[in-house]
PDB file of C-alpha atoms and ligand atoms in Angstrom:
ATOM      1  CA  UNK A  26       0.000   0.000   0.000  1.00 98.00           C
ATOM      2  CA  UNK A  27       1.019   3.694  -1.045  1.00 98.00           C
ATOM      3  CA  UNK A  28       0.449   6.793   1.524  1.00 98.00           C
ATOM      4  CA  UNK A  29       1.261  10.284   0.747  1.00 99.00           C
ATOM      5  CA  UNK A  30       0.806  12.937   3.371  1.00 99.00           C
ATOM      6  CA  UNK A  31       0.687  16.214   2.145  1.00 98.00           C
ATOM      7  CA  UNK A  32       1.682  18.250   5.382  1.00 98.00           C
ATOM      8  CA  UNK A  33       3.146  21.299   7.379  1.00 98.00           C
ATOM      9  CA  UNK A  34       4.181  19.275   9.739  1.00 98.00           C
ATOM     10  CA  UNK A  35       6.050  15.932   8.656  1.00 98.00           C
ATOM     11  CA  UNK A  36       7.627  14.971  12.049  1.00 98.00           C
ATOM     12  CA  UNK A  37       4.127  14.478  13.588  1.00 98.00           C
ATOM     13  CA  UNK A  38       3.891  11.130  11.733  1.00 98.00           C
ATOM     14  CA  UNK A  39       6.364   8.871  13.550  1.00 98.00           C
ATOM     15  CA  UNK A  40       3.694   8.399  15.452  1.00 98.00           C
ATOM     16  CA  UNK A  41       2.781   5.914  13.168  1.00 98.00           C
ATOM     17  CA  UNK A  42       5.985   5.197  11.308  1.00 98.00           C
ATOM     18  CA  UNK A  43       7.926   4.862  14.262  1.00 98.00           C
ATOM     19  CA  UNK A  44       5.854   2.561  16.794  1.00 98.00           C
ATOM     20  CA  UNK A  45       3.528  -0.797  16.579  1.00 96.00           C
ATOM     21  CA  UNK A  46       1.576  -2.666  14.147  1.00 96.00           C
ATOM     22  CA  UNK A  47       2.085   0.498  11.341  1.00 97.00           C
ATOM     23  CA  UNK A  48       5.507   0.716  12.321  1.00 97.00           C
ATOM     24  CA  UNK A  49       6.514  -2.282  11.765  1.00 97.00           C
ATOM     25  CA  UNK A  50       4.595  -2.235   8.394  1.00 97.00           C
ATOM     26  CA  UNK A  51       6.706   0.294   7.253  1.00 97.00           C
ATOM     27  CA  UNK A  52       9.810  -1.231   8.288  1.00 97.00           C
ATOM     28  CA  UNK A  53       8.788  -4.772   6.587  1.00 97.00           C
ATOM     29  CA  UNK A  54       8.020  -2.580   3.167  1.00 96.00           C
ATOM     30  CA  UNK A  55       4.434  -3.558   2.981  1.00 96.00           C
ATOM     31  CA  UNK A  56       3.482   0.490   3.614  1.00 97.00           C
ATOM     32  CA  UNK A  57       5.218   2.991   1.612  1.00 98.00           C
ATOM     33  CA  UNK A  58       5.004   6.095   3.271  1.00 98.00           C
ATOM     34  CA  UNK A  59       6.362   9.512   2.016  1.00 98.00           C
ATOM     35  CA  UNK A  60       5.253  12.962   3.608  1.00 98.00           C
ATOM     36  CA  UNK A  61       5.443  16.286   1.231  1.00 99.00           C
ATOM     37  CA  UNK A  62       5.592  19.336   2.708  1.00 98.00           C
ATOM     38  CA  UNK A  63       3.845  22.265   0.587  1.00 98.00           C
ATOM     39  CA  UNK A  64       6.175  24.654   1.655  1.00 98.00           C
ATOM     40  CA  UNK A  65       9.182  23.197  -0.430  1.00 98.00           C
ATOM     41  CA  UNK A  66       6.268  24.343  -3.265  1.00 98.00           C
ATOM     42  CA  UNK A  67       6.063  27.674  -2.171  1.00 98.00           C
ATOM     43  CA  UNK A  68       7.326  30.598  -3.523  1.00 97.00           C
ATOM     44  CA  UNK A  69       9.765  33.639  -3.026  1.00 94.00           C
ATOM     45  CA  UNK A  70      11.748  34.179   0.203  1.00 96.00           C
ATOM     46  CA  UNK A  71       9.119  33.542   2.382  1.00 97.00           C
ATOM     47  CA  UNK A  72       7.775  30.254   1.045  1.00 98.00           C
ATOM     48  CA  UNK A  73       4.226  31.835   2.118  1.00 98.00           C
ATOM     49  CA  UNK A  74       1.630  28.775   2.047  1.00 98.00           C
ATOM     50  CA  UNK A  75      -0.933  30.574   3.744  1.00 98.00           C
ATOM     51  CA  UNK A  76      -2.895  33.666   3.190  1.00 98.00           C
ATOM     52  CA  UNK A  77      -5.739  35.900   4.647  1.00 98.00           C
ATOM     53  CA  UNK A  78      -9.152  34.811   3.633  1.00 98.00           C
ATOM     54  CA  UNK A  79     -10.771  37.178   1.000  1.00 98.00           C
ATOM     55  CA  UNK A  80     -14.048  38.609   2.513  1.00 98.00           C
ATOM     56  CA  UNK A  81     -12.322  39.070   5.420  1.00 98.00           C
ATOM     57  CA  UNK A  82     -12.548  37.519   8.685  1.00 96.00           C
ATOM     58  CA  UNK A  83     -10.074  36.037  11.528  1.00 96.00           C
ATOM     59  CA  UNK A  84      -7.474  33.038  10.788  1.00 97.00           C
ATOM     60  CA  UNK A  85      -5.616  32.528   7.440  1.00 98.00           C
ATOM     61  CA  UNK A  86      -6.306  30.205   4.703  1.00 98.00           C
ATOM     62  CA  UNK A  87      -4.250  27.630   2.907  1.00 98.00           C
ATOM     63  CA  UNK A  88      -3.260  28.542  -0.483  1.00 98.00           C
ATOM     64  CA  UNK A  89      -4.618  26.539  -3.668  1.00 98.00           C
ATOM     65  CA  UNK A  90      -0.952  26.601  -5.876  1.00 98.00           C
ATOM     66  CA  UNK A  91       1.513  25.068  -3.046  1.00 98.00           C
ATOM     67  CA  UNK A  92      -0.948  22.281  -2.518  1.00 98.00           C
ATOM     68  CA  UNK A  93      -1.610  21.568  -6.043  1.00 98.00           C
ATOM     69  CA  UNK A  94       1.984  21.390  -6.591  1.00 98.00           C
ATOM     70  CA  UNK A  95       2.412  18.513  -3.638  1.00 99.00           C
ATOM     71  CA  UNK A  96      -0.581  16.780  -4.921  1.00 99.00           C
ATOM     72  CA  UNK A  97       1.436  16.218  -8.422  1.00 98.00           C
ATOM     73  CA  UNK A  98       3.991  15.559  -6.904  1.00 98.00           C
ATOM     74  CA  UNK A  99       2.612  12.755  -4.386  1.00 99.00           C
ATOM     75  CA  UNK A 100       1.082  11.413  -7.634  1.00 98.00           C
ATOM     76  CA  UNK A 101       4.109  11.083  -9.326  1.00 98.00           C
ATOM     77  CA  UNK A 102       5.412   8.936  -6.865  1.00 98.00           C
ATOM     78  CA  UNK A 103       2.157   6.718  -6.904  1.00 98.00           C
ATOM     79  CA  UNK A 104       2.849   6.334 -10.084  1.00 98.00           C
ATOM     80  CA  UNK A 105       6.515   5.079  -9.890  1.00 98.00           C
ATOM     81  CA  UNK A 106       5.555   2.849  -7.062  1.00 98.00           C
ATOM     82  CA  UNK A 107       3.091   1.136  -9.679  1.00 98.00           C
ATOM     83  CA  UNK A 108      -0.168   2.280  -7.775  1.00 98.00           C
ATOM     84  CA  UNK A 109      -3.062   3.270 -10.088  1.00 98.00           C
ATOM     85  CA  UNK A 110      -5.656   3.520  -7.688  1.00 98.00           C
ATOM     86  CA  UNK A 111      -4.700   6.456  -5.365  1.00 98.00           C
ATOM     87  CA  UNK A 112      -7.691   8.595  -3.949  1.00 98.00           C
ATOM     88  CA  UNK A 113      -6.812  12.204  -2.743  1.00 99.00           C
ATOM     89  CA  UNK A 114      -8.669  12.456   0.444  1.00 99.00           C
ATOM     90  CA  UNK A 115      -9.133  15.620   2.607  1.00 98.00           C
ATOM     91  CA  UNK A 116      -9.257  15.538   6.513  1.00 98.00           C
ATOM     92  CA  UNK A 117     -11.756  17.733   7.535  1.00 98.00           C
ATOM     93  CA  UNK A 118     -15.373  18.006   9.922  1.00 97.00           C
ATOM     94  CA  UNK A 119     -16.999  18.325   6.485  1.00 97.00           C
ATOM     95  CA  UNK A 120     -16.444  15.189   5.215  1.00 98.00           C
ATOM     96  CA  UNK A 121     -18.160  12.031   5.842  1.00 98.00           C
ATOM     97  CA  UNK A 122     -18.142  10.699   8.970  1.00 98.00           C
ATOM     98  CA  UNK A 123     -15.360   7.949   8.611  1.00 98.00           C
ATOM     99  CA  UNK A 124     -16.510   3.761   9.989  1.00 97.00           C
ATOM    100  CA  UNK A 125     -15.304   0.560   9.611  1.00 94.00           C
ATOM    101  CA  UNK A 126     -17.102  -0.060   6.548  1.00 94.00           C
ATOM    102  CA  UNK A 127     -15.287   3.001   5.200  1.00 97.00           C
ATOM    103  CA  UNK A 128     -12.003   1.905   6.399  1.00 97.00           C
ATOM    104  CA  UNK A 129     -12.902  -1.623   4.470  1.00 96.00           C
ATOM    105  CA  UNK A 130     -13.556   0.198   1.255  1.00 98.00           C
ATOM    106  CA  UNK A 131      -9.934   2.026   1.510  1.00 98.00           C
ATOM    107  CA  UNK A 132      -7.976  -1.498   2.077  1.00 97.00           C
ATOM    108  CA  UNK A 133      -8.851  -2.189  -1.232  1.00 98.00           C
ATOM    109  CA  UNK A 134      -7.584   0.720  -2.988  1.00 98.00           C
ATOM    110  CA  UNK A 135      -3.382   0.564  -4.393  1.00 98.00           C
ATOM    111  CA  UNK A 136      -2.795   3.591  -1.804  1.00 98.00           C
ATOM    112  CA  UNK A 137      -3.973   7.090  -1.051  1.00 98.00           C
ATOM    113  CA  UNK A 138      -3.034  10.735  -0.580  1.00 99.00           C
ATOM    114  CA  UNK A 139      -4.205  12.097   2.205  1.00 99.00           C
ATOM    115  CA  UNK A 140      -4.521  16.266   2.760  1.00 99.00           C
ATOM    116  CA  UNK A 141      -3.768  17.589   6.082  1.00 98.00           C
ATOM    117  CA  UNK A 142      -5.301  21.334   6.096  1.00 98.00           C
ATOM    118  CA  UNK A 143      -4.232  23.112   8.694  1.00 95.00           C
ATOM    119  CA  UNK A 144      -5.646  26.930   9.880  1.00 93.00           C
ATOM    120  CA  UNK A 145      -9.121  27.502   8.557  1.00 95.00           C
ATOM    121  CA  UNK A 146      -8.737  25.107   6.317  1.00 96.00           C
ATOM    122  CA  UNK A 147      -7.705  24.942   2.087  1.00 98.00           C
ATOM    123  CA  UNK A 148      -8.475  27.282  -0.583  1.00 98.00           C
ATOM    124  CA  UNK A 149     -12.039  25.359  -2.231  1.00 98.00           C
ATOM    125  CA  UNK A 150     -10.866  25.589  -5.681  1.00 98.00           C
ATOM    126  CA  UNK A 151      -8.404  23.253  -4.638  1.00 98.00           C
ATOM    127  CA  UNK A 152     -10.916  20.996  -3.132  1.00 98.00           C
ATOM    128  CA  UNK A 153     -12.656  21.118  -6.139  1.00 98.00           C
ATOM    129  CA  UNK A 154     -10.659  20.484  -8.512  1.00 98.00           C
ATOM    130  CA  UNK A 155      -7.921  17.953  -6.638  1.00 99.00           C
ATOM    131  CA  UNK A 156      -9.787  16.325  -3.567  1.00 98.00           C
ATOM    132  CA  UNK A 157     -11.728  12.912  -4.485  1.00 98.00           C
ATOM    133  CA  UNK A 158     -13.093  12.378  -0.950  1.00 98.00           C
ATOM    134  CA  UNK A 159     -13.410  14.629   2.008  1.00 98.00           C
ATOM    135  CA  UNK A 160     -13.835  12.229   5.356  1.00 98.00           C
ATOM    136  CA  UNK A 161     -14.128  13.276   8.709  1.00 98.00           C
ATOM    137  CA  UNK A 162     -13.437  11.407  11.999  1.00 98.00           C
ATOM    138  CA  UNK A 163     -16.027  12.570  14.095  1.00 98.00           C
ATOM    139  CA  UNK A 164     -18.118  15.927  15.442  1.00 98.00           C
ATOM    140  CA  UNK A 165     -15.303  18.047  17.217  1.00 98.00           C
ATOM    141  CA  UNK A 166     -12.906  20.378  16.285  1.00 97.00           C
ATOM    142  CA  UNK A 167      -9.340  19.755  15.838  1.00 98.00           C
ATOM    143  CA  UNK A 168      -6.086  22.280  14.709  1.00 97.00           C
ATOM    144  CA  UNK A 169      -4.923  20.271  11.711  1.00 98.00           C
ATOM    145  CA  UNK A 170      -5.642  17.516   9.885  1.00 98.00           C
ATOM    146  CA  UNK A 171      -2.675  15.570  10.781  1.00 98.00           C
ATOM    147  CA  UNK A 172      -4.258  13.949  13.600  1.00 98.00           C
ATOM    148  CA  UNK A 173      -7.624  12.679  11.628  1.00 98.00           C
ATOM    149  CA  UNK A 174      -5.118  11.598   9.198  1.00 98.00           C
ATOM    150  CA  UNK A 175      -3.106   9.351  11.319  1.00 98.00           C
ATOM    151  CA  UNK A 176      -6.491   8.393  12.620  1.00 98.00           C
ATOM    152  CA  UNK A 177      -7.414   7.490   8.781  1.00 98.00           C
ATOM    153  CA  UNK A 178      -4.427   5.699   7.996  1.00 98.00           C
ATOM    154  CA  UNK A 179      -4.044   3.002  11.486  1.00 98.00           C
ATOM    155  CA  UNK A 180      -6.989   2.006  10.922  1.00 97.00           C
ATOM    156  CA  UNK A 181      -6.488   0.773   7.390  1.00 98.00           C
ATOM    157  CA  UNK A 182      -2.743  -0.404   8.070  1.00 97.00           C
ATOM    158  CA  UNK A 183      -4.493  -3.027  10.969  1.00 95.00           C
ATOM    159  CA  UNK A 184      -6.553  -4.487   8.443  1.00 95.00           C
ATOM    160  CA  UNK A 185      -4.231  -5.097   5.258  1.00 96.00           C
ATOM    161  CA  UNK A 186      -3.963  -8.891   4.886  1.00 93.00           C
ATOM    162  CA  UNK A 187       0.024  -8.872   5.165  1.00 93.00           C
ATOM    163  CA  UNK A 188       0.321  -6.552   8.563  1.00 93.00           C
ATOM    164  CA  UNK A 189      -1.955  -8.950  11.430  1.00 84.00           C
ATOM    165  CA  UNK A 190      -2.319 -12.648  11.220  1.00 72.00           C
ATOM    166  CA  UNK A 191      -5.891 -14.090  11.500  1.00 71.00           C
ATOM    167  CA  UNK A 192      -4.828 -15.242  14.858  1.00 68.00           C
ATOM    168  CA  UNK A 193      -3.969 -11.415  15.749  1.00 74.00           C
ATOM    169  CA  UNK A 194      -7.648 -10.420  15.551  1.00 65.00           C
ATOM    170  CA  UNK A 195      -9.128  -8.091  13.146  1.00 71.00           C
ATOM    171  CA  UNK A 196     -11.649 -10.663  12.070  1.00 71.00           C
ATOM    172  CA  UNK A 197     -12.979 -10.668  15.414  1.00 70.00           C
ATOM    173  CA  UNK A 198     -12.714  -7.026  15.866  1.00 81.00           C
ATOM    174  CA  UNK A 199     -15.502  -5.131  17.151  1.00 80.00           C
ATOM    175  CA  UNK A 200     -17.666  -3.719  14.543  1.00 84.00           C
ATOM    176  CA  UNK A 201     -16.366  -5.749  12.052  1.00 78.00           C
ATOM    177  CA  UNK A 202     -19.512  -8.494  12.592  1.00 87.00           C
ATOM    178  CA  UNK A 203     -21.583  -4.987  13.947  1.00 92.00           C
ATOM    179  CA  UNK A 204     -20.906  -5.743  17.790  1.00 96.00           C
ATOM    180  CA  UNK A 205     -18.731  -4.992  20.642  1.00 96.00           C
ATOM    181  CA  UNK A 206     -15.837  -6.862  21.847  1.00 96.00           C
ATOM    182  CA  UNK A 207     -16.212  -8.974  25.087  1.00 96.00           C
ATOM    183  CA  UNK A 208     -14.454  -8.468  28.573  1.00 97.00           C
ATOM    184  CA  UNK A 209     -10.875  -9.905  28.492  1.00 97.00           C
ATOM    185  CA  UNK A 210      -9.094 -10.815  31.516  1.00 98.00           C
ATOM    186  CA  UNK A 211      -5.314 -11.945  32.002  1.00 98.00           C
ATOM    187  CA  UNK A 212      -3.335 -13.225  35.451  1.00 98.00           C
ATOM    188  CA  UNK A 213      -3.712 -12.833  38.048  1.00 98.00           C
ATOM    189  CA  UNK A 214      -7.052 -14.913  38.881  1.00 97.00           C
ATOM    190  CA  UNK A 215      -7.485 -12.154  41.455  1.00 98.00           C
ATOM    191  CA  UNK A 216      -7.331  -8.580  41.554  1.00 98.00           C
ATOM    192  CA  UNK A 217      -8.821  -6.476  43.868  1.00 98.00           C
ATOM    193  CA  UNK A 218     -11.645  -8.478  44.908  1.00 98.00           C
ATOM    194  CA  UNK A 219     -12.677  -9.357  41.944  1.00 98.00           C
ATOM    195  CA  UNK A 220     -12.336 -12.789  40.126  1.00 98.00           C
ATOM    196  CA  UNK A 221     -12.067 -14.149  36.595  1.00 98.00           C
ATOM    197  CA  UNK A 222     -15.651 -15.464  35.533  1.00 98.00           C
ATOM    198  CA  UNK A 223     -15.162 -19.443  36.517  1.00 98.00           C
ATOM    199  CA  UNK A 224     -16.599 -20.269  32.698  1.00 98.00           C
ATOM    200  CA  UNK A 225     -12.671 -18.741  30.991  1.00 98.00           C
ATOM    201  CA  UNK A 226     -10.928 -21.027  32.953  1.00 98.00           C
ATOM    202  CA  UNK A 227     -13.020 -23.738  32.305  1.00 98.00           C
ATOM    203  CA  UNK A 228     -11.301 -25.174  29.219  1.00 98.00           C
ATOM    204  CA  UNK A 229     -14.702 -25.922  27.436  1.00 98.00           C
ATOM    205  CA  UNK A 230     -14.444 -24.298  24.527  1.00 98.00           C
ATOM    206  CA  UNK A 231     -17.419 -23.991  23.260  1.00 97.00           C
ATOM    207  CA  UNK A 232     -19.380 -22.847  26.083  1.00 97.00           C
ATOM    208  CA  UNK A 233     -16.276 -19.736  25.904  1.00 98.00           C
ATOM    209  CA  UNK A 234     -17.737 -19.166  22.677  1.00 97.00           C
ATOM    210  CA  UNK A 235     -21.159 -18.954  23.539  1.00 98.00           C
ATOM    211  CA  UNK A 236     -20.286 -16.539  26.541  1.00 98.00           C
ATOM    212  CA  UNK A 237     -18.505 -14.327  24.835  1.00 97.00           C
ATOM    213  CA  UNK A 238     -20.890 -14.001  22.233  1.00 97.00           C
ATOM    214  CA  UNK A 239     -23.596 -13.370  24.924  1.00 98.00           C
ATOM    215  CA  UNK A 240     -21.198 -11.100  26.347  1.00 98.00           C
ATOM    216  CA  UNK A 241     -20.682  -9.291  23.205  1.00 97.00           C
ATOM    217  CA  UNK A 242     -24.743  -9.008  22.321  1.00 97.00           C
ATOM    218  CA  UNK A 243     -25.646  -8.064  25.949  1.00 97.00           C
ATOM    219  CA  UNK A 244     -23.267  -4.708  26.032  1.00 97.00           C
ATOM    220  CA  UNK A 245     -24.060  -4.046  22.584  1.00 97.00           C
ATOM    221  CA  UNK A 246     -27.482  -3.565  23.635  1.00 97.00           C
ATOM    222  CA  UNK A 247     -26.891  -1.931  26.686  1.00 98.00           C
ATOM    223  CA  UNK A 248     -24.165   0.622  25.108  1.00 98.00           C
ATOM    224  CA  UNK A 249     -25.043   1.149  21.271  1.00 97.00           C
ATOM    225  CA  UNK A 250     -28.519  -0.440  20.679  1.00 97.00           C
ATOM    226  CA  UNK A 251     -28.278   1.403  17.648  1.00 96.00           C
ATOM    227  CA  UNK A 252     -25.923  -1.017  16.210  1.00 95.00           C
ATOM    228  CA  UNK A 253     -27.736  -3.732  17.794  1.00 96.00           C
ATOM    229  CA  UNK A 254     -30.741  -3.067  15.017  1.00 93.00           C
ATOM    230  CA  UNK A 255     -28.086  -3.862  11.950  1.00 93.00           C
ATOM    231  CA  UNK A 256     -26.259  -6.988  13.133  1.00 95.00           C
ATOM    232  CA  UNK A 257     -26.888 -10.257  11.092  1.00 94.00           C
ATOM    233  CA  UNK A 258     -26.859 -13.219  13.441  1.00 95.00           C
ATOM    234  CA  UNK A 259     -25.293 -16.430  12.273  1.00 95.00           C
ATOM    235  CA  UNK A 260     -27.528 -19.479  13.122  1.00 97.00           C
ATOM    236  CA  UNK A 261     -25.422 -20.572  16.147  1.00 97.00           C
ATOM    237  CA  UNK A 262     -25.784 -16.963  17.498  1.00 97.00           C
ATOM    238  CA  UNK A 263     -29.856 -17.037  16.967  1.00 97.00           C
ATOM    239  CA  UNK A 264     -29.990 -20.254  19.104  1.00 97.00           C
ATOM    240  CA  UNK A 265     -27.832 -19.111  22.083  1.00 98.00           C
ATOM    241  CA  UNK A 266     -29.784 -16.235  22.569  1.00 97.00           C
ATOM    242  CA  UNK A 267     -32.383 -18.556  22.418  1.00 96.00           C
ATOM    243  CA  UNK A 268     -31.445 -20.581  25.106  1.00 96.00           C
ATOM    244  CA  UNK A 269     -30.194 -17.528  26.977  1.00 95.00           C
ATOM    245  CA  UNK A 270     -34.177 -15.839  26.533  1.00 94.00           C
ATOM    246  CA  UNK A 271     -35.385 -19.537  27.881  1.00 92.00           C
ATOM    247  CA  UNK A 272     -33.132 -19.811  30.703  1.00 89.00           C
ATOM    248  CA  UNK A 273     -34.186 -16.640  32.036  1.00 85.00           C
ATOM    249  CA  UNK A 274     -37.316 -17.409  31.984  1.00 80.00           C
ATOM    250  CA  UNK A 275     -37.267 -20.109  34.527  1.00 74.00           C
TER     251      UNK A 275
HETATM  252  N1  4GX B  26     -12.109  15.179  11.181  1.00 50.94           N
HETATM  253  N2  4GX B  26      -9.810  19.258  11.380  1.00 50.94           N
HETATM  254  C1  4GX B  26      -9.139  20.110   9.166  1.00 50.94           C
HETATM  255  C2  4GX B  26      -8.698  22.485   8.815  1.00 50.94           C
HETATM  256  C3  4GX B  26     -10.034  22.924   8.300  1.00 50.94           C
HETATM  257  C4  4GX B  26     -10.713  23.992   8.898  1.00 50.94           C
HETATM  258  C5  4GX B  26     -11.930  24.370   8.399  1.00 50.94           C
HETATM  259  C6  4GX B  26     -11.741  22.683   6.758  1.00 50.94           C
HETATM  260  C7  4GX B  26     -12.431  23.738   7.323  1.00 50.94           C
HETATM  261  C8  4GX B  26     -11.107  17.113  11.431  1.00 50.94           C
HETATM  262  C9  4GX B  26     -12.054  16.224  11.976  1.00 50.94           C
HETATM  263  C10 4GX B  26     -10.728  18.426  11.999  1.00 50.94           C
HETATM  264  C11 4GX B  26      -9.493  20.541  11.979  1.00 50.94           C
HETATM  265  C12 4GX B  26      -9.061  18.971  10.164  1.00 50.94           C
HETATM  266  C13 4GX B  26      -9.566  21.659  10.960  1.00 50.94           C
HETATM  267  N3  4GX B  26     -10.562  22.299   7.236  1.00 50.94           N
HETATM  268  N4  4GX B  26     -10.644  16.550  10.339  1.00 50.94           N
HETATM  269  N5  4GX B  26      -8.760  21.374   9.777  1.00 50.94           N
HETATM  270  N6  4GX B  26     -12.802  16.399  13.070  1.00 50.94           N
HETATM  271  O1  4GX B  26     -11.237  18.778  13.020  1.00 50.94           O
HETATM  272  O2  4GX B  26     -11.244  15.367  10.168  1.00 50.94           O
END
């Protein structure tokens, strides 16, 4: 996979390059990551990339030719990496409120550019005539759009094929079957005054399975019965909750 950040502030992204799952992904080649700074596209002494809005009004604006000139760039090197499909995608509270399904649709692209707009935001005839997607990750207000970017990119780095074994999870991520994870618990047996539920450290398998599941379906309801209303039940699930709904009743 192919990311290019287009950015004022390249250092903020060994966050990701630098530690975990994404780090290691970039170490092991199977993320290429490049950041391009607009500035080194700016022009005259002051490589100016900002400027005051017209119409007037507080803050500055990010200007349209600096960014276009990245963008080209960050294309260009899509293009020698051999990635065709390469989305530019602006950060921003505008955008499209960004979920797993989302984050799905992105693993399957060759790579992406991502805009990071910083100030009060990027000149819209840039938007309009460079930016494929505009995605946001969530109802608050942040300074730049390195953050939501970072935020963008982990989540699709956990979920390409190479990067996390099956046994690592993802497939039985929350969300990814439309509910919550279960409780986990790890040594000791106590802590605090409270135990591990007798049924983990039973060694019966299946009855684990059916626990968690219950687990999973019970704080799902209680937490986001919104989500509740989209899950598809498999079979197996529709019978334990069966039982469950029977046992209760006695
Ligand atoms: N989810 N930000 C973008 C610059 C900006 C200002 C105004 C457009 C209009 C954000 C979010 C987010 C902060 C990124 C402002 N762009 N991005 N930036 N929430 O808050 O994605």
């Amino acid at each position: 996979m192919f990311f290019a950040v287009i950015t004022l502030f390249p250092e903020m992204f060994e966050a990701i390059t630098a530690y975990g799952i994404s780090g290691r992904a970039v170490k092991r080649d199977i993320l290429q990551f490049s950041c391009i700074n607009p500035r080194d596209f700016a022009e005259g002494n002051y490589k100016r990339v900002d400027e005051r809005p017209f119409g007037g009004g507080p803050g500055m604006v990010m200007m349209a030719e600096p960014l276009s000139q990245a963008i080209n760039h960050a294309r260009k090197l899509a293009m020698q990496a051999g990635c065709v499909h390469v989305p530019v995608v602006y950060m921003s509270p505008q955008g499209n409120t960004l979920n797993e399904s989302a984050v799905q649709q992105f693993v399957e692209y060759d790579g992406l550019i991502v805009l990071c707009g910083r100030y009060e935001g990027v000149d819209e005839r840039l938007i309009q005539r460079y930016v494929d997607q505009e995605w946001s990750i969530g109802d608050y207000v942040l300074s730049g759009g390195e953050l939501p970017a970072m935020v963008l990119m982990d989540s699709i780095i956990r979920k390409l094929p190479e990067v996390m074994s099956d046994e690592q999870s993802v497939v039985q991520d929350s969300f990814v079957d439309g509910l919550l994870d279960c409780p986990q618990y790890t040594r000791p047996d106590h802590f605090e005054g409270l135990n591990v539920p007798e049924i983990l450290k039973s060694g019966h398998h299946a009855n684990i399975e059916k626990w968690r599941f219950l687990q999973r379906y019970q704080r799902t309801l209680e937490r986001r019965p919104e989500l509740v209303d989209k899950v598809e039940l498999t079979k197996q699930q529709k019978k334990w909750l069966k039982d469950e709904r029977g046992s209760n009743n006695h």
